[in-house]
């Protein structure tokens, strides 16, 4: 089970940190990813953590994914937010996801409810 939190309304240039708390599986044994979906658009990959982090080009250098094994939680630190980052953000998890599939939402078995991030200009 996954529970995402930390979304909110911020201004362009601000920062937010999203949290994804996992229960039932140790996060250091699974792949945890973040995806987002903006109104009228398809869901897109944001970041994922396996042995190393992987980022979408649109967030590279601004977003950082990390995990706290003791808290079984994955974080997405989002800096220098832009209006185009506005979306519902979802965390997802799966076991046995190969590196080449980490950016595909269909590779993940478990999804948490989304958290809204709104960035005003």
mmCIF file of C-alpha atoms in Angstrom:
data_model
loop_
_atom_site.group_PDB
_atom_site.id
_atom_site.type_symbol
_atom_site.label_atom_id
_atom_site.label_comp_id
_atom_site.label_asym_id
_atom_site.label_seq_id
_atom_site.Cartn_x
_atom_site.Cartn_y
_atom_site.Cartn_z
ATOM 1 C CA UNK A 1 0.000 0.000 0.000
ATOM 2 C CA UNK A 2 1.275 3.443 -0.917
ATOM 3 C CA UNK A 3 0.294 6.816 0.439
ATOM 4 C CA UNK A 4 1.496 9.996 -1.202
ATOM 5 C CA UNK A 5 1.427 13.347 0.524
ATOM 6 C CA UNK A 6 2.995 16.783 0.409
ATOM 7 C CA UNK A 7 1.247 18.400 -2.512
ATOM 8 C CA UNK A 8 -0.037 21.937 -2.421
ATOM 9 C CA UNK A 9 -0.322 25.317 -4.093
ATOM 10 C CA UNK A 10 2.937 27.199 -4.575
ATOM 11 C CA UNK A 11 4.348 29.946 -6.740
ATOM 12 C CA UNK A 12 6.792 29.484 -9.567
ATOM 13 C CA UNK A 13 10.288 29.073 -8.229
ATOM 14 C CA UNK A 14 9.154 27.562 -4.934
ATOM 15 C CA UNK A 15 9.892 24.091 -3.637
ATOM 16 C CA UNK A 16 7.816 21.179 -2.397
ATOM 17 C CA UNK A 17 8.684 17.768 -1.060
ATOM 18 C CA UNK A 18 6.385 14.866 -1.776
ATOM 19 C CA UNK A 19 6.434 11.756 0.366
ATOM 20 C CA UNK A 20 5.395 8.231 -0.521
ATOM 21 C CA UNK A 21 5.003 5.995 2.497
ATOM 22 C CA UNK A 22 4.955 2.301 1.705
ATOM 23 C CA UNK A 23 3.574 -0.545 3.767
ATOM 24 C CA UNK A 24 3.781 -4.246 3.190
ATOM 25 C CA UNK A 25 7.048 -4.260 1.242
ATOM 26 C CA UNK A 26 10.477 -2.894 2.046
ATOM 27 C CA UNK A 27 11.236 -0.082 -0.383
ATOM 28 C CA UNK A 28 14.842 -1.155 -0.732
ATOM 29 C CA UNK A 29 13.610 -4.356 -2.364
ATOM 30 C CA UNK A 30 11.297 -2.751 -4.917
ATOM 31 C CA UNK A 31 11.323 0.011 -7.475
ATOM 32 C CA UNK A 32 9.411 3.130 -6.473
ATOM 33 C CA UNK A 33 8.575 5.739 -9.050
ATOM 34 C CA UNK A 34 6.783 9.032 -9.363
ATOM 35 C CA UNK A 35 4.450 9.830 -12.215
ATOM 36 C CA UNK A 36 2.236 12.810 -12.888
ATOM 37 C CA UNK A 37 -0.821 13.628 -14.899
ATOM 38 C CA UNK A 38 -1.880 17.109 -15.875
ATOM 39 C CA UNK A 39 -5.444 17.898 -16.968
ATOM 40 C CA UNK A 40 -6.044 16.752 -20.514
ATOM 41 C CA UNK A 41 -2.666 15.072 -20.760
ATOM 42 C CA UNK A 42 -1.419 11.536 -20.463
ATOM 43 C CA UNK A 43 0.328 10.292 -17.386
ATOM 44 C CA UNK A 44 4.054 10.790 -17.620
ATOM 45 C CA UNK A 45 7.110 9.483 -15.854
ATOM 46 C CA UNK A 46 8.853 11.841 -13.443
ATOM 47 C CA UNK A 47 11.456 9.887 -11.491
ATOM 48 C CA UNK A 48 12.206 6.447 -10.134
ATOM 49 C CA UNK A 49 14.667 4.827 -7.784
ATOM 50 C CA UNK A 50 16.156 1.388 -8.209
ATOM 51 C CA UNK A 51 19.850 1.029 -7.618
ATOM 52 C CA UNK A 52 20.246 4.544 -9.003
ATOM 53 C CA UNK A 53 17.803 7.379 -9.597
ATOM 54 C CA UNK A 54 16.340 8.051 -13.008
ATOM 55 C CA UNK A 55 14.662 11.298 -14.073
ATOM 56 C CA UNK A 56 12.576 12.634 -16.900
ATOM 57 C CA UNK A 57 14.463 15.246 -18.895
ATOM 58 C CA UNK A 58 11.865 17.864 -17.959
ATOM 59 C CA UNK A 59 12.715 17.621 -14.241
ATOM 60 C CA UNK A 60 16.391 16.685 -14.306
ATOM 61 C CA UNK A 61 18.402 19.110 -12.229
ATOM 62 C CA UNK A 62 15.322 20.392 -10.390
ATOM 63 C CA UNK A 63 13.825 17.270 -8.810
ATOM 64 C CA UNK A 64 15.552 14.749 -6.575
ATOM 65 C CA UNK A 65 14.213 11.337 -5.631
ATOM 66 C CA UNK A 66 15.483 9.737 -2.460
ATOM 67 C CA UNK A 67 14.467 7.097 0.015
ATOM 68 C CA UNK A 68 14.615 6.546 3.741
ATOM 69 C CA UNK A 69 14.727 2.808 4.318
ATOM 70 C CA UNK A 70 14.127 3.179 8.050
ATOM 71 C CA UNK A 71 10.883 5.037 7.396
ATOM 72 C CA UNK A 72 10.063 2.956 4.318
ATOM 73 C CA UNK A 73 9.388 6.193 2.523
ATOM 74 C CA UNK A 74 10.424 7.635 -0.817
ATOM 75 C CA UNK A 75 10.662 11.385 -1.305
ATOM 76 C CA UNK A 76 10.508 13.658 -4.306
ATOM 77 C CA UNK A 77 12.144 16.992 -3.623
ATOM 78 C CA UNK A 78 10.926 19.460 -6.201
ATOM 79 C CA UNK A 79 12.811 22.720 -6.574
ATOM 80 C CA UNK A 80 12.457 25.631 -8.996
ATOM 81 C CA UNK A 81 8.892 24.635 -9.707
ATOM 82 C CA UNK A 82 7.298 25.815 -12.914
ATOM 83 C CA UNK A 83 3.630 26.204 -13.869
ATOM 84 C CA UNK A 84 4.065 23.281 -16.249
ATOM 85 C CA UNK A 85 4.803 21.060 -13.241
ATOM 86 C CA UNK A 86 1.167 21.419 -12.209
ATOM 87 C CA UNK A 87 -0.362 17.944 -12.086
ATOM 88 C CA UNK A 88 -1.578 15.183 -9.856
ATOM 89 C CA UNK A 89 1.481 13.280 -8.712
ATOM 90 C CA UNK A 90 1.325 9.552 -8.085
ATOM 91 C CA UNK A 91 3.804 7.216 -6.514
ATOM 92 C CA UNK A 92 3.970 3.681 -7.774
ATOM 93 C CA UNK A 93 5.889 0.576 -6.827
ATOM 94 C CA UNK A 94 6.742 -2.770 -8.277
ATOM 95 C CA UNK A 95 9.063 -5.693 -7.809
ATOM 96 C CA UNK A 96 11.304 -7.053 -10.491
ATOM 97 C CA UNK A 97 11.107 -4.010 -12.736
ATOM 98 C CA UNK A 98 14.038 -3.959 -15.087
ATOM 99 C CA UNK A 99 15.881 -0.710 -15.608
ATOM 100 C CA UNK A 100 14.689 -0.282 -19.179
ATOM 101 C CA UNK A 101 11.055 -0.431 -17.997
ATOM 102 C CA UNK A 102 11.297 1.984 -15.077
ATOM 103 C CA UNK A 103 9.784 4.832 -17.093
ATOM 104 C CA UNK A 104 6.714 2.835 -18.086
ATOM 105 C CA UNK A 105 3.727 3.082 -15.802
ATOM 106 C CA UNK A 106 2.519 -0.332 -16.915
ATOM 107 C CA UNK A 107 5.563 -1.906 -15.245
ATOM 108 C CA UNK A 108 4.336 -0.917 -11.776
ATOM 109 C CA UNK A 109 1.925 -3.093 -9.812
ATOM 110 C CA UNK A 110 0.934 -0.757 -7.016
ATOM 111 C CA UNK A 111 -0.277 2.804 -7.150
ATOM 112 C CA UNK A 112 -1.135 5.211 -4.408
ATOM 113 C CA UNK A 113 -3.761 7.929 -4.538
ATOM 114 C CA UNK A 114 -2.403 11.066 -6.105
ATOM 115 C CA UNK A 115 -1.483 14.347 -4.510
ATOM 116 C CA UNK A 116 -2.197 17.629 -6.287
ATOM 117 C CA UNK A 117 0.637 20.001 -7.051
ATOM 118 C CA UNK A 118 -0.346 23.401 -8.402
ATOM 119 C CA UNK A 119 2.264 25.960 -9.404
ATOM 120 C CA UNK A 120 1.057 29.483 -10.092
ATOM 121 C CA UNK A 121 2.943 31.896 -12.318
#
